[in-house]
PDB file of C-alpha atoms and ligand atoms in Angstrom:
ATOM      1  CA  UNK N 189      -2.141   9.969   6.030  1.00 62.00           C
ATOM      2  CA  UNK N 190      -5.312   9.086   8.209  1.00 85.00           C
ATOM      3  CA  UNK N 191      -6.525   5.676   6.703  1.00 95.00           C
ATOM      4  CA  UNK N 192     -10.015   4.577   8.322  1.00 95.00           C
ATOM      5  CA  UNK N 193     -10.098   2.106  10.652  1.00 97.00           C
ATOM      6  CA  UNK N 194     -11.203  -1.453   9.740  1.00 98.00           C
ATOM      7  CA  UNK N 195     -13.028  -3.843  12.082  1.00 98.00           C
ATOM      8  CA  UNK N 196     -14.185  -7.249  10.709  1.00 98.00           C
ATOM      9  CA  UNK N 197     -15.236 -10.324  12.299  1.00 98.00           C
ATOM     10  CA  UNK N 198     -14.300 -13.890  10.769  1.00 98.00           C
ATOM     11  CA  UNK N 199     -17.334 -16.467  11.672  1.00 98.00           C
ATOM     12  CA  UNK N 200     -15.333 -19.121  10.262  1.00 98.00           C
ATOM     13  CA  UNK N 201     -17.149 -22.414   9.965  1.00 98.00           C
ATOM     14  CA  UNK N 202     -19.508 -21.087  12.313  1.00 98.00           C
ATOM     15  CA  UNK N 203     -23.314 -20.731  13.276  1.00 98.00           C
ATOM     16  CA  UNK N 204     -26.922 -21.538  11.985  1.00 98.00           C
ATOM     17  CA  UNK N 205     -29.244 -19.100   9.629  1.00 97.00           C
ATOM     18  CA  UNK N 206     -30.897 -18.346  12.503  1.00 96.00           C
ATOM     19  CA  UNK N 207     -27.562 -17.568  15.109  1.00 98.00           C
ATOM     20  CA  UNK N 208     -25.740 -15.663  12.344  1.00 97.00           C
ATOM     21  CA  UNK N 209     -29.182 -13.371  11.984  1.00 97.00           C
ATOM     22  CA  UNK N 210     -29.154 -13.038  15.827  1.00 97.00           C
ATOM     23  CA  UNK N 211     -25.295 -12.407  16.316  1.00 98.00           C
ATOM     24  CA  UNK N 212     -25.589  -9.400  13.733  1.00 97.00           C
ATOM     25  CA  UNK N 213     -28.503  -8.393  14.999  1.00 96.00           C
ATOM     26  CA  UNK N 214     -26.551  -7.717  18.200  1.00 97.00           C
ATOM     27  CA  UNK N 215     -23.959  -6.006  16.444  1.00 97.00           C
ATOM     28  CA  UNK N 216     -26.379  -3.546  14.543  1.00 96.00           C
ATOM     29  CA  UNK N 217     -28.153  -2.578  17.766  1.00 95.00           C
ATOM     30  CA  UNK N 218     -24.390  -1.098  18.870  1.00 96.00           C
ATOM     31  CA  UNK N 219     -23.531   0.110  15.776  1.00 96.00           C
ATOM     32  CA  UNK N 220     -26.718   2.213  15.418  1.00 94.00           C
ATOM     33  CA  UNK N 221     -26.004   4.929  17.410  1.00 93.00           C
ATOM     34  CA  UNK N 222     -22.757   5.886  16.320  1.00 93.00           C
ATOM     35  CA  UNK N 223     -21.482   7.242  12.983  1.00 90.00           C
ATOM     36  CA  UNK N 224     -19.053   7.711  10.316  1.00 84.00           C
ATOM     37  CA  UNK N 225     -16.311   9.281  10.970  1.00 88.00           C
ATOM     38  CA  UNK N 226     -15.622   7.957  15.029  1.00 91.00           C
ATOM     39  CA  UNK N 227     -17.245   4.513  13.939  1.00 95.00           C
ATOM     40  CA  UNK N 228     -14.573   2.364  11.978  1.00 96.00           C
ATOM     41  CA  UNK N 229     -15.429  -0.099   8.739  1.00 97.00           C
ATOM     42  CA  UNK N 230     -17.560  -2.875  10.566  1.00 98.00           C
ATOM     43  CA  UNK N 231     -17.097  -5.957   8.062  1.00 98.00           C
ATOM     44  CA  UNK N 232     -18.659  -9.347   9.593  1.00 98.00           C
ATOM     45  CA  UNK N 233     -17.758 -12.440   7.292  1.00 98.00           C
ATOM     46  CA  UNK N 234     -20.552 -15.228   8.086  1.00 98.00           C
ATOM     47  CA  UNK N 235     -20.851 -18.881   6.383  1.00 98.00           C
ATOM     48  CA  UNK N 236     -21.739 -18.811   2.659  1.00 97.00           C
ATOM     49  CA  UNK N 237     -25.267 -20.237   4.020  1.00 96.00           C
ATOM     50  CA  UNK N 238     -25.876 -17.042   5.846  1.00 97.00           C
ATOM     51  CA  UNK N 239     -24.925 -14.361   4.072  1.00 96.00           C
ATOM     52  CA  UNK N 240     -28.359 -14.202   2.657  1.00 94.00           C
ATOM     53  CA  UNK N 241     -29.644 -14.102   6.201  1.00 93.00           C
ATOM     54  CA  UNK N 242     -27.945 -11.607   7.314  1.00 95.00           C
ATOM     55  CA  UNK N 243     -28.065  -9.291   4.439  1.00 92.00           C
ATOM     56  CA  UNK N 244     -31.521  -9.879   4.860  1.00 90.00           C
ATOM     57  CA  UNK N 245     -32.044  -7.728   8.185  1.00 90.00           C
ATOM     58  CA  UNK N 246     -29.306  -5.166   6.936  1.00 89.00           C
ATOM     59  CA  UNK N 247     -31.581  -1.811   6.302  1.00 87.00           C
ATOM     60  CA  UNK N 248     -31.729   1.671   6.035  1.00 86.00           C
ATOM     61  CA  UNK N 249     -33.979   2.373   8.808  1.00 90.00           C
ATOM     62  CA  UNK N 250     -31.697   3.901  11.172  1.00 90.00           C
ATOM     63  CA  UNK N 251     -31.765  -0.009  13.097  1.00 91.00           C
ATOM     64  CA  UNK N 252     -27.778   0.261  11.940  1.00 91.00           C
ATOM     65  CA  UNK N 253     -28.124  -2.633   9.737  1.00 89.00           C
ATOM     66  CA  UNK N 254     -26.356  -0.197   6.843  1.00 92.00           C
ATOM     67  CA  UNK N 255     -23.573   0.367   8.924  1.00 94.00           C
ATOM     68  CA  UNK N 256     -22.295  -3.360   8.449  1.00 96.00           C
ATOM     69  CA  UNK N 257     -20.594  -4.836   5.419  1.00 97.00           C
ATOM     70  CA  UNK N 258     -20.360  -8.583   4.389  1.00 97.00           C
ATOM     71  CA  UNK N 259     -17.931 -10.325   3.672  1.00 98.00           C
ATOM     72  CA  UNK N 260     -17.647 -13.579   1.657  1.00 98.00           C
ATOM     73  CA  UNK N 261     -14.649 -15.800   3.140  1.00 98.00           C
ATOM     74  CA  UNK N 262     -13.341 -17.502   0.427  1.00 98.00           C
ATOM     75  CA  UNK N 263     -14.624 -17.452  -3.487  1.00 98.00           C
ATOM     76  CA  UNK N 264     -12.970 -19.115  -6.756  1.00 98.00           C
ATOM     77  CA  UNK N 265     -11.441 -16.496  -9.762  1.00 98.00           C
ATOM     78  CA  UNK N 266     -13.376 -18.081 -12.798  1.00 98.00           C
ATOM     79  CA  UNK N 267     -17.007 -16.277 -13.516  1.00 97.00           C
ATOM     80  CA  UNK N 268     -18.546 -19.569 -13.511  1.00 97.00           C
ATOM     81  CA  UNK N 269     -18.358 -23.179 -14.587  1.00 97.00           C
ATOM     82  CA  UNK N 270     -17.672 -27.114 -13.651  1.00 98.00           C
ATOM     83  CA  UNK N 271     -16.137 -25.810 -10.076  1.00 98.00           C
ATOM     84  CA  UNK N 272     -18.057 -27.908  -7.492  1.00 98.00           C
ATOM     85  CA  UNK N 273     -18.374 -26.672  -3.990  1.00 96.00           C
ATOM     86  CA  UNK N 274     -17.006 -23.501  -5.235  1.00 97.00           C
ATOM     87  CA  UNK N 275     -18.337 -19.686  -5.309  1.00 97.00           C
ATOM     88  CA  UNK N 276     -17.646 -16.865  -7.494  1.00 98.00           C
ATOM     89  CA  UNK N 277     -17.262 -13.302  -7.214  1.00 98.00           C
ATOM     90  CA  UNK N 278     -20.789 -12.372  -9.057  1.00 98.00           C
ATOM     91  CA  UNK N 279     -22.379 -14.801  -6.434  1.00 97.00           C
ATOM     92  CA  UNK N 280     -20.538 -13.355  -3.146  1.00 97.00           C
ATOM     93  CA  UNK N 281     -21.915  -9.451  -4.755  1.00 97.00           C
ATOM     94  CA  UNK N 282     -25.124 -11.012  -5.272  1.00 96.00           C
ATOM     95  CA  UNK N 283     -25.253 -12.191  -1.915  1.00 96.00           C
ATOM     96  CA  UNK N 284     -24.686  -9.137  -0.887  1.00 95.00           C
ATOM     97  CA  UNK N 285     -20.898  -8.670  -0.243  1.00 97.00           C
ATOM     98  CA  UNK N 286     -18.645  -6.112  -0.450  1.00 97.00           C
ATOM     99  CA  UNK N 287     -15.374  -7.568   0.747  1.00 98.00           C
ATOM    100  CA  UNK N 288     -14.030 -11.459   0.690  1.00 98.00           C
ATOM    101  CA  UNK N 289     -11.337 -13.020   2.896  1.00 98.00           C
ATOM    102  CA  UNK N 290      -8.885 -14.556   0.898  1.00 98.00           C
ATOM    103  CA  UNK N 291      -5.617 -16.539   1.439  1.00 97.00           C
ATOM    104  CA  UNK N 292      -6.596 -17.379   5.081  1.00 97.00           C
ATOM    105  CA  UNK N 293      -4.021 -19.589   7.063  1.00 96.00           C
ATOM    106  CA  UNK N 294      -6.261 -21.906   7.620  1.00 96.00           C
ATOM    107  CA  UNK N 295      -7.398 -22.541   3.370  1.00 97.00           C
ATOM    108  CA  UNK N 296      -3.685 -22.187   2.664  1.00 96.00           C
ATOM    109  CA  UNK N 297      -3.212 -25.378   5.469  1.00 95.00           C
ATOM    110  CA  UNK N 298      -6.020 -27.537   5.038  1.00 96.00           C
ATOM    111  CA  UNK N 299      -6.902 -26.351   1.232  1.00 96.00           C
ATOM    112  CA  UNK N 300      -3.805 -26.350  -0.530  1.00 96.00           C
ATOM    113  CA  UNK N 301      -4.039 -22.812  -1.215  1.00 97.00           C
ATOM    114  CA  UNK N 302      -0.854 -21.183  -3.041  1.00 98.00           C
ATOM    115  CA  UNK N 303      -0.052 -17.975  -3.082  1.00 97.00           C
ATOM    116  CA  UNK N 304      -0.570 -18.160  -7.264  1.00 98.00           C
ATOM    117  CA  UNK N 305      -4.371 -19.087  -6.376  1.00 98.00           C
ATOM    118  CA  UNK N 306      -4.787 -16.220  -3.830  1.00 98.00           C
ATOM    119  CA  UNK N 307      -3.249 -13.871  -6.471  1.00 98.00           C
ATOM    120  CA  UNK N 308      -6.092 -14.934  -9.278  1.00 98.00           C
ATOM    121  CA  UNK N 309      -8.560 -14.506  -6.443  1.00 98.00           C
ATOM    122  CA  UNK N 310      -7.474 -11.004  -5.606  1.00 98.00           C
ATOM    123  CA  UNK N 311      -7.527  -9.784  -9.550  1.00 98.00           C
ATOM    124  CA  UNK N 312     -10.747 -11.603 -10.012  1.00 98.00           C
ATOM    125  CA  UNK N 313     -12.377  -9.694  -6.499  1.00 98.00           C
ATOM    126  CA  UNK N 314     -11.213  -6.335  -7.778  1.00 98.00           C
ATOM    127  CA  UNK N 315     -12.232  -7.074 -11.490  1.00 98.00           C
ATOM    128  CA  UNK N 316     -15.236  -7.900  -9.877  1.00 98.00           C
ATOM    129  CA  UNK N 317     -15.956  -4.840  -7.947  1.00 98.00           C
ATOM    130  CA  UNK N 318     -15.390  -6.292  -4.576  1.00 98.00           C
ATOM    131  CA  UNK N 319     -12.525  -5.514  -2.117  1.00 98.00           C
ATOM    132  CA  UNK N 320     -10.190  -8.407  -1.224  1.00 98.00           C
ATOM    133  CA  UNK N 321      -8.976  -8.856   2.238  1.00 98.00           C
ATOM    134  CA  UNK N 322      -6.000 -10.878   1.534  1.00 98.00           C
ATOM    135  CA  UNK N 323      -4.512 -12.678   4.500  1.00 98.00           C
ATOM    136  CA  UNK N 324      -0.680 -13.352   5.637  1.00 98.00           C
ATOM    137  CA  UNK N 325       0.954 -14.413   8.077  1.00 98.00           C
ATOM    138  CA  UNK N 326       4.324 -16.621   9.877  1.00 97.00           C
ATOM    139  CA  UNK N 327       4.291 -20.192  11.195  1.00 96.00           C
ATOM    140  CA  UNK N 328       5.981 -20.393  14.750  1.00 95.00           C
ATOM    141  CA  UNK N 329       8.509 -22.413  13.230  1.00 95.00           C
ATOM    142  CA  UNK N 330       9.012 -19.802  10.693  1.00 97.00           C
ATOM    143  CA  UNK N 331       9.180 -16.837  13.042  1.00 96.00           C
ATOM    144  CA  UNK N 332      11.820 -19.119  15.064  1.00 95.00           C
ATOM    145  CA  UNK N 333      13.715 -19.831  12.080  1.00 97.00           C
ATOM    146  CA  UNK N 334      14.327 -15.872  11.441  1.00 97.00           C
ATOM    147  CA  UNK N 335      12.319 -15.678   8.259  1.00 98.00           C
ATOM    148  CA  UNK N 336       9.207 -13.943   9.000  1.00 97.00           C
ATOM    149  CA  UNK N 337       9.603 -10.991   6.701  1.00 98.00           C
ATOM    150  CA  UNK N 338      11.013 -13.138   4.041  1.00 98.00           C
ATOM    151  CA  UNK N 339       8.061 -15.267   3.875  1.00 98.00           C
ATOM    152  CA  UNK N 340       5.222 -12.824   4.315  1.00 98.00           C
ATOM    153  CA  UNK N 341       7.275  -9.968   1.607  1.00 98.00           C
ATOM    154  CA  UNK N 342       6.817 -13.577  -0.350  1.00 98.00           C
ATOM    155  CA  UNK N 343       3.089 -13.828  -0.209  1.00 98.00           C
ATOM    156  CA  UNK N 344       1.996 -10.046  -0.396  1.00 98.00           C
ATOM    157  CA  UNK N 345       4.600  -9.812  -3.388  1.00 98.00           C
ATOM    158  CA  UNK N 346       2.871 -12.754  -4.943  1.00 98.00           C
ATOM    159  CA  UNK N 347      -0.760 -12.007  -3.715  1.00 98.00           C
ATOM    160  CA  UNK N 348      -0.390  -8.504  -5.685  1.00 98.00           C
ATOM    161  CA  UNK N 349       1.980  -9.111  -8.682  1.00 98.00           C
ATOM    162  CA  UNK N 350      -0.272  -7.738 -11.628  1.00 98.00           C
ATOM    163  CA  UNK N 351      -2.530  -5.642 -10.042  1.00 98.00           C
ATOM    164  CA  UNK N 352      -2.849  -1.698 -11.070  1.00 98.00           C
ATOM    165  CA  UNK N 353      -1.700   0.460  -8.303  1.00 98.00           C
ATOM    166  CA  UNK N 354      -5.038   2.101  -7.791  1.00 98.00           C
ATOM    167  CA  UNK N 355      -6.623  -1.674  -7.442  1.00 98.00           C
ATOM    168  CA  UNK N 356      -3.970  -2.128  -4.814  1.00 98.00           C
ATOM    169  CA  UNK N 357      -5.207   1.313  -2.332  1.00 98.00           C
ATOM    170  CA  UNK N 358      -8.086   0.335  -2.259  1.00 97.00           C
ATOM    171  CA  UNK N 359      -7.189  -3.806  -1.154  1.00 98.00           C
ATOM    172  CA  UNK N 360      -6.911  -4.818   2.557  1.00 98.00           C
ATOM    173  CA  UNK N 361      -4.036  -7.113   4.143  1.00 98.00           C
ATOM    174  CA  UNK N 362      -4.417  -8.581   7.324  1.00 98.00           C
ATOM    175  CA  UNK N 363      -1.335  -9.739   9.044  1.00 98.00           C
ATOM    176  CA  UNK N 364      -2.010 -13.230  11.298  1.00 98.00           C
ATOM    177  CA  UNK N 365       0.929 -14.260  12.692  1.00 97.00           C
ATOM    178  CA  UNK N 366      -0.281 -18.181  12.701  1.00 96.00           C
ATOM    179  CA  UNK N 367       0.575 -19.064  15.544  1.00 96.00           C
ATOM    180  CA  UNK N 368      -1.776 -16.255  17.112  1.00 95.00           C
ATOM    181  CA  UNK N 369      -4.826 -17.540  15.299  1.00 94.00           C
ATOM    182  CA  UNK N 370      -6.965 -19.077  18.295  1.00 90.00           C
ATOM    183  CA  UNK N 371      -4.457 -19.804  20.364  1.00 92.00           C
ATOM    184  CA  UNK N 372      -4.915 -16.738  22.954  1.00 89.00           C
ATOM    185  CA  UNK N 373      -1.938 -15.765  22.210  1.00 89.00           C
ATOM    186  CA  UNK N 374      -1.404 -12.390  20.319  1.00 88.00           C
ATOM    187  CA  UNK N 375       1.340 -11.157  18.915  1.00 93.00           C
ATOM    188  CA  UNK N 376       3.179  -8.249  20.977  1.00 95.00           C
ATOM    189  CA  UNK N 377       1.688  -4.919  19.536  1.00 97.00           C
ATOM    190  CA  UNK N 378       4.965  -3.471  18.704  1.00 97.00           C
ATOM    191  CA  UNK N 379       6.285  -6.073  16.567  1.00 97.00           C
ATOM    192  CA  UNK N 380       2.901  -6.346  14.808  1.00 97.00           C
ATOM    193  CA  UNK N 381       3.509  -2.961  14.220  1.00 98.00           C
ATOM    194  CA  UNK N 382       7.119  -3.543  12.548  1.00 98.00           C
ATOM    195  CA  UNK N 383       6.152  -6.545  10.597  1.00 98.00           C
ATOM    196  CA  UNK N 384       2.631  -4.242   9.603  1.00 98.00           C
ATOM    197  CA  UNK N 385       5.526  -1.557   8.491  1.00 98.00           C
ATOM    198  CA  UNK N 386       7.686  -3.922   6.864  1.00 98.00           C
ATOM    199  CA  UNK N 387       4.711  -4.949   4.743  1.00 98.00           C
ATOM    200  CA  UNK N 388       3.424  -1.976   3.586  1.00 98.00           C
ATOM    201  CA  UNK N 389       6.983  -0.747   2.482  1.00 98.00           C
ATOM    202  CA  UNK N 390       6.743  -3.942   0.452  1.00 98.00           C
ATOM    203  CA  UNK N 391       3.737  -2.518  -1.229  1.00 98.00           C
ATOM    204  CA  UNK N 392       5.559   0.775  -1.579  1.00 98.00           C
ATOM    205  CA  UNK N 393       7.974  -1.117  -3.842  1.00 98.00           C
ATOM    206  CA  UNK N 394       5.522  -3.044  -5.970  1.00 98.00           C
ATOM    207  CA  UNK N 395       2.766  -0.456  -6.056  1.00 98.00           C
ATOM    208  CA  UNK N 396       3.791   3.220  -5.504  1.00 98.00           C
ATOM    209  CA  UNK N 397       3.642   5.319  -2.569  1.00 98.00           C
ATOM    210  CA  UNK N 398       0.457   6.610  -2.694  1.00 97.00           C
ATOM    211  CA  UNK N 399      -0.960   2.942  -2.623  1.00 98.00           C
ATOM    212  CA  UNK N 400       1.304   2.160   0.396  1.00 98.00           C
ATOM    213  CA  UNK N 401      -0.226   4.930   1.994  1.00 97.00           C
ATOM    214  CA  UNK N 402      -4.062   4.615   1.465  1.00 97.00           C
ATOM    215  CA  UNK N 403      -4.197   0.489   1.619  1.00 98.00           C
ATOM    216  CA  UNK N 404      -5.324  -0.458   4.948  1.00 98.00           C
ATOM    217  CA  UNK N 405      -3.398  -3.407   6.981  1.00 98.00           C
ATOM    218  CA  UNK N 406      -5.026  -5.105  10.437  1.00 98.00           C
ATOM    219  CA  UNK N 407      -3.415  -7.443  12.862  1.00 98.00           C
ATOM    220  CA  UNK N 408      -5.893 -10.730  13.556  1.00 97.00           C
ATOM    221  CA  UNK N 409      -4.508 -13.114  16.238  1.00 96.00           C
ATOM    222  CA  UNK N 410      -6.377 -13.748  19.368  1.00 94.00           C
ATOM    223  CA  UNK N 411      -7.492  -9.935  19.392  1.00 96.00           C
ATOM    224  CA  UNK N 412      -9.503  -9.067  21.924  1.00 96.00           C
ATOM    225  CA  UNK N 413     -11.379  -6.139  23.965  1.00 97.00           C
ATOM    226  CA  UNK N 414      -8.395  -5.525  26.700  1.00 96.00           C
ATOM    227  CA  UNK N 415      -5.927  -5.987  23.595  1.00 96.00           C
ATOM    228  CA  UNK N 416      -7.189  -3.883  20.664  1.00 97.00           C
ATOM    229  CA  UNK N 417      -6.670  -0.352  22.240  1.00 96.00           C
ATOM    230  CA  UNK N 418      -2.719  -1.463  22.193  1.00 96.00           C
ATOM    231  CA  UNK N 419      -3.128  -2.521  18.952  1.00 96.00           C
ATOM    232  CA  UNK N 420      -4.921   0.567  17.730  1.00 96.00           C
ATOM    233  CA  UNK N 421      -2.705   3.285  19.144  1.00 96.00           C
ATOM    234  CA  UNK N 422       0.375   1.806  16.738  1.00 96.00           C
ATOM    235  CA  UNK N 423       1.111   4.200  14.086  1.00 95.00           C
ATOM    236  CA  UNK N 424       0.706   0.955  11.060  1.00 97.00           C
ATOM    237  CA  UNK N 425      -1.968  -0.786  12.439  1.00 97.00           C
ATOM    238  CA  UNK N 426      -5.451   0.126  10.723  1.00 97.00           C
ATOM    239  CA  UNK N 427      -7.646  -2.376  12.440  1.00 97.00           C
ATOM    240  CA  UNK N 428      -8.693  -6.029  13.571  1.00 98.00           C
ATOM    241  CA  UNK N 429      -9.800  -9.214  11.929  1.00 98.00           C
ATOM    242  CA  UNK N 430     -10.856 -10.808  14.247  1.00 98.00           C
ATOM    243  CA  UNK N 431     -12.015 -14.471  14.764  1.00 97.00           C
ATOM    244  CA  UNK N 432     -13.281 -16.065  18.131  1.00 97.00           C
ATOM    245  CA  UNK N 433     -14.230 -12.899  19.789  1.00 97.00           C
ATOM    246  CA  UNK N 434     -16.220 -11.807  16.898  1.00 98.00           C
ATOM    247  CA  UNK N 435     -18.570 -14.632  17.859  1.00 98.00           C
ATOM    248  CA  UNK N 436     -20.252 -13.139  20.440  1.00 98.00           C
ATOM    249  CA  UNK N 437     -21.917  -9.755  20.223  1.00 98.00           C
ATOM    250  CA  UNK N 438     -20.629  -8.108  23.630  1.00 98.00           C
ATOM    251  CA  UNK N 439     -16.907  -9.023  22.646  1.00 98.00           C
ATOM    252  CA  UNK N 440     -16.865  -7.529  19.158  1.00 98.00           C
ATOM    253  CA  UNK N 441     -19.230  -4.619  20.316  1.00 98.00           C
ATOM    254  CA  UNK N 442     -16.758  -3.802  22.802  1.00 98.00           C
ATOM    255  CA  UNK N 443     -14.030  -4.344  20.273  1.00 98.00           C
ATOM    256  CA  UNK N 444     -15.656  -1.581  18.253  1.00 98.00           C
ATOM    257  CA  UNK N 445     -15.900   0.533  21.162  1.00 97.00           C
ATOM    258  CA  UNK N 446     -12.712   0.144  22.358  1.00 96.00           C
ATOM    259  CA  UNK N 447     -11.196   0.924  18.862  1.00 96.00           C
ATOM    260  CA  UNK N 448     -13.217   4.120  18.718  1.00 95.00           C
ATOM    261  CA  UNK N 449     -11.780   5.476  21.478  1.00 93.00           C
ATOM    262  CA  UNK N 450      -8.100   5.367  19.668  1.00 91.00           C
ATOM    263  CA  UNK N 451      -9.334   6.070  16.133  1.00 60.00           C
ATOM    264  CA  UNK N 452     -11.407   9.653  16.187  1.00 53.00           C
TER     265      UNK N 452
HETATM  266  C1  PEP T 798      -8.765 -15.413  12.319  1.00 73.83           C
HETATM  267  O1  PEP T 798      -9.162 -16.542  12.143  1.00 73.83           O
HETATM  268  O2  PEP T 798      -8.663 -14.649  11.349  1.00 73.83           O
HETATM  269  C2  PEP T 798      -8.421 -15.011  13.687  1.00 73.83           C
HETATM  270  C3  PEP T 798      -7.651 -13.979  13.828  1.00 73.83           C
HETATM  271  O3  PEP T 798      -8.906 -15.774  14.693  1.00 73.83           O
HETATM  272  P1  PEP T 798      -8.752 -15.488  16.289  1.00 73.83           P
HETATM  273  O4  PEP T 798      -9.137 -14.062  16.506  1.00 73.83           O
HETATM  274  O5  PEP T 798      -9.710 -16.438  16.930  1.00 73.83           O
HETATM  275  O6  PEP T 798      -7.341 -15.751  16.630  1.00 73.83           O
END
């Protein structure tokens, strides 16, 4: 089964209005000249503050702008209500997104998150329309330990239980090992590949074959351009999130480019 390639970039707390216009500007001006179906899914994730910016300079005009999809990077599962600080889903689609990052190491380790939380997230994203891209991953004291694909069979058990298998094919997981988040260091491609494997035969068991087959899983770690053709040529490995080298336009553009030439 060919599943399209995903490539999104994770601002993180990260950039002004005004920088997160200019960094996606950068990014349409590559994107622009190539097409569906060599170029992958381009997702960028800004700041809540800019996706209104930056959907604002997405266009048809041939400038590429149309070729990029937002993504929200956290949101909360009620509608609306007495939720300080706190998005919804209807807010992240009215800003303009069609994706949100959920269950992200770092809101599960600063923010408490539980997998029970990332679970009402995910049903209230698809309820919503929007596709979640719901995050996983090993601490290096877990991986040492020898429970890596206990743990993350845990959270993508929990992060789906309830959901229809159809709602399922059409989700994203991306597996980041923790310790490969910033660090430079990125997991070896093969293994990615077998814990990638491991999790989608996980899905197989909660959701059917068919949605093990058609949901997309990326690696994110300290991907970069001389890593993601490694990455890409694996037969489980659908794409990138990516975080620090999505921060600059030459590193993601050439991240895109680089994944093009595995994925035709
Ligand atoms: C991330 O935060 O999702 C990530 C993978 O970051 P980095 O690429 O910087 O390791």
């Amino acid at each position: 089964m060919s599943r399209k390639p995903i490539i999104a970039g994770n601002w993180k707390m990260n950039l002004l209005q005004s920088e997160a216009k200019e960094l996606f500007e950068g990014i349409k001006s590559f994107v622009k000249d190539y097409t569906a179906p060599q170029l992958p899914t381009v997702i960028i994730a800004p700041t809540f503050t800019s996706l209104c910016a930056v959907n604002s300079v997405k266009c048809d005009c041939g400038c590429g702008g149309n070729k990029i999809s937002v993504a929200a990077q956290n949101c909360h599962w009620e509608n609306s209500g007495a939720y300080t600080g706190e998005i919804s889903v209807a807010m992240a689609k009215d800003a303009g997104c069609d994706y949100i990052i959920i269950g992200h190491s770092e809101r599960r380790q600063y923010f408490s998150e539980t997998d029970e939380m990332i679970n009402k997230k995910a049903k209230a994203i698809l309820a919503g329309g929007l596709i979640p891209i719901i995050c996983c991953g090993e601490t290096l004291e877990q991986r040492e330990a020898g429970i890596t694909d206990e743990h993350i069979a845990t959270q993508i058990r929990a992060a789906l239980s309830g959901i229809s298998s159809e709602d399922v094919a059409k989700s994203v997981i991306a597996y980041e090992p923790i310790w490969a988040i910033g660090t430079g260091k990125t997991c070896d491609s093969v293994e990615a590949n077998r814990v990638i494997k491991m999790i989608r035969n996980v899905v197989k068991d909660v959701a059917g074959v068919d949605a093990a087959d058609s949901i997309r899983i990326l690696y994110g770690g300290s991907v970069k351009p001389s890593t993601i053709e490694e990455q890409m040529s694996q037969s489980d490995i659908d794409g990138a999130l990516v975080g620090g080298a999505s921060l600059k336009a030459d590193s993601f553009n050439e991240i895109i480019a680089n994944t093009m030439k595995v994925a035709v």
